[in-house]
Coordinates of C-alpha atoms and ligand atoms in Angstrom, one line a residue:
M20 CA -49.4 185.8 49.1
H21 CA -45.7 185.2 48.6
I22 CA -46.0 184.6 44.9
R23 CA -47.6 186.3 41.9
V24 CA -48.1 185.8 38.2
G25 CA -45.8 187.9 35.9
A26 CA -44.7 188.2 32.4
T27 CA -41.7 186.3 31.0
N28 CA -39.8 186.4 27.7
T29 CA -42.1 183.7 26.3
G30 CA -45.4 184.2 28.1
K31 CA -46.3 184.1 31.8
G32 CA -44.6 182.7 34.9
V33 CA -44.8 182.8 38.7
Y34 CA -42.5 185.0 40.7
A35 CA -41.6 185.3 44.4
T36 CA -42.9 188.5 46.0
Q37 CA -40.7 187.9 49.1
D38 CA -37.6 185.9 50.0
I39 CA -38.5 182.2 50.3
Q40 CA -36.3 180.0 52.5
K41 CA -34.9 176.7 51.2
G42 CA -37.3 173.9 52.2
S43 CA -40.3 176.1 52.7
I44 CA -43.6 175.2 51.1
I45 CA -44.4 177.4 48.1
I46 CA -47.8 176.2 47.1
E47 CA -49.9 173.0 46.9
M48 CA -50.9 172.1 43.3
T49 CA -54.7 172.4 43.1
G50 CA -57.3 171.8 40.4
R51 CA -59.7 169.1 39.3
H52 CA -58.5 165.5 39.8
M53 CA -58.9 163.2 36.8
G54 CA -58.2 159.5 36.1
S55 CA -56.2 158.5 33.0
E56 CA -59.3 157.5 31.0
E57 CA -60.9 160.9 31.6
V58 CA -57.6 162.5 30.6
E59 CA -57.5 160.5 27.4
R60 CA -61.1 161.4 26.5
A61 CA -60.5 165.1 27.2
I62 CA -57.4 165.1 25.0
E63 CA -59.3 163.3 22.2
A64 CA -62.1 165.8 22.5
G65 CA -59.6 168.7 22.2
K66 CA -60.5 170.0 25.7
I67 CA -57.0 169.8 27.0
R68 CA -53.6 169.5 25.5
P69 CA -51.7 166.2 26.0
D70 CA -49.0 167.9 28.2
D71 CA -51.5 169.9 30.3
P72 CA -52.6 167.5 33.0
F73 CA -50.2 167.4 36.0
Q74 CA -49.6 163.8 37.0
I75 CA -49.5 162.9 40.7
K76 CA -49.9 159.1 40.7
E77 CA -49.8 156.3 38.2
D78 CA -53.5 156.9 37.4
E79 CA -54.2 160.3 38.8
F80 CA -53.8 163.7 37.2
I81 CA -54.8 167.3 38.0
K82 CA -56.2 169.8 35.6
L83 CA -54.4 172.6 37.3
D84 CA -56.0 175.8 38.5
R85 CA -54.6 178.9 36.7
L86 CA -51.8 179.9 39.1
P87 CA -50.3 176.5 39.6
Y88 CA -50.6 175.9 35.8
L89 CA -48.4 178.9 35.1
F90 CA -45.1 177.7 36.7
N91 CA -42.5 177.3 34.0
H92 CA -39.9 174.6 33.6
S93 CA -36.2 175.1 34.3
C94 CA -33.3 172.7 33.7
E95 CA -31.9 174.3 36.9
P96 CA -35.0 174.5 39.0
N97 CA -35.4 176.3 42.3
A98 CA -38.5 174.3 43.3
G99 CA -39.6 170.7 43.3
F100 CA -42.4 168.5 44.7
K101 CA -42.8 166.5 47.9
R102 CA -45.6 164.0 48.0
G103 CA -46.6 164.8 44.4
V104 CA -48.4 168.1 45.0
V105 CA -46.5 170.1 47.6
M106 CA -44.1 172.5 46.0
V107 CA -41.0 173.3 48.1
A108 CA -38.0 175.6 47.6
L109 CA -34.9 173.7 46.7
R110 CA -32.7 176.6 47.7
D111 CA -33.2 180.1 49.0
I112 CA -35.3 182.1 46.5
K113 CA -34.9 185.8 46.4
K114 CA -37.8 188.2 46.1
G115 CA -38.5 188.9 42.4
E116 CA -37.0 185.6 41.1
Q117 CA -39.1 183.4 38.9
I118 CA -40.0 180.1 40.5
C119 CA -39.6 177.0 38.2
Y120 CA -39.5 173.3 38.5
D121 CA -38.1 170.5 36.3
Y122 CA -41.0 169.1 34.3
S123 CA -38.9 166.0 33.7
A124 CA -39.1 165.1 37.4
V125 CA -43.0 164.8 37.3
V126 CA -43.6 163.2 33.9
C127 CA -44.1 159.5 33.9
T128 CA -41.1 157.4 32.8
H129 CA -42.8 155.8 29.8
C130 CA -44.4 159.1 28.6
E131 CA -43.0 160.2 25.2
W132 CA -43.6 163.9 26.0
E133 CA -41.0 166.3 24.7
M134 CA -40.5 170.1 24.7
H135 CA -38.0 172.5 23.3
C136 CA -36.4 174.4 26.3
M137 CA -35.3 178.0 26.4
C138 CA -34.9 178.3 30.1
G139 CA -31.5 179.9 29.7
A140 CA -29.8 177.8 32.4
K141 CA -26.1 177.1 31.8
N142 CA -26.9 173.4 31.8
C143 CA -30.1 173.7 29.7
R144 CA -30.9 170.4 28.1
K145 CA -32.5 172.1 25.0
T146 CA -34.8 169.2 24.5
V147 CA -36.7 168.2 27.7
G148 CA -38.5 164.9 28.0
N149 CA -39.1 162.3 30.7
I150 CA -36.6 161.6 33.5
K151 CA -34.4 159.6 31.1
T152 CA -33.4 162.9 29.4
V153 CA -32.0 164.3 32.7
P154 CA -28.3 164.0 33.3
H155 CA -27.2 161.3 35.8
K156 CA -25.9 163.8 38.4
T157 CA -29.2 165.8 38.4
R158 CA -31.3 162.6 38.6
L159 CA -29.3 161.5 41.6
L160 CA -29.9 164.9 43.3
Y161 CA -33.6 164.7 42.7
K162 CA -33.7 161.2 44.1
N163 CA -31.8 162.1 47.2
L164 CA -34.1 165.0 47.8
H165 CA -37.1 162.6 47.4
L166 CA -38.5 164.7 44.6
L167 CA -39.4 161.8 42.3
P168 CA -42.9 160.4 42.5
R169 CA -43.4 156.7 42.3
F170 CA -44.4 156.7 38.6
V171 CA -41.0 158.3 37.8
R172 CA -38.8 155.3 38.0
I173 CA -35.2 155.4 36.9
E174 CA -31.9 153.6 37.7
V175 CA -29.6 156.2 39.0
Ligands
LIG201 ZN1 -33.6 174.4 29.8

């Protein structure tokens, strides 16, 4: 395994246990697939938190397995998603580095989700929300790398 769970300042995260080359596949997000009605019922019943399910299509979510669930957000991510569930390295990642993706690139455009960010990146957005909260330049980068799923629609 080229990744492991480790401690961060604020909880847990996922780290590289060896150098990972730009473009390589890091992991495929796995877990139980759920439709939006099932997600709503589970949230109402208090079984999952509103921001827990990982969205992969307009009406398809994954209740992530433990390891994929533990990836943290960064405003300057070193990983992103192709075809919704396949996480790839956006640049060379050194052994020991924490692997993070930009949550805003996978949250649906009309979702009102928001999170206070302490990722520590120079360009940290502090308040992270859907793709509309991402600076234009970064949006363009994600779009050009084909990292935005179909339910994340934005004029760039
Ligand atoms: Zn940040």
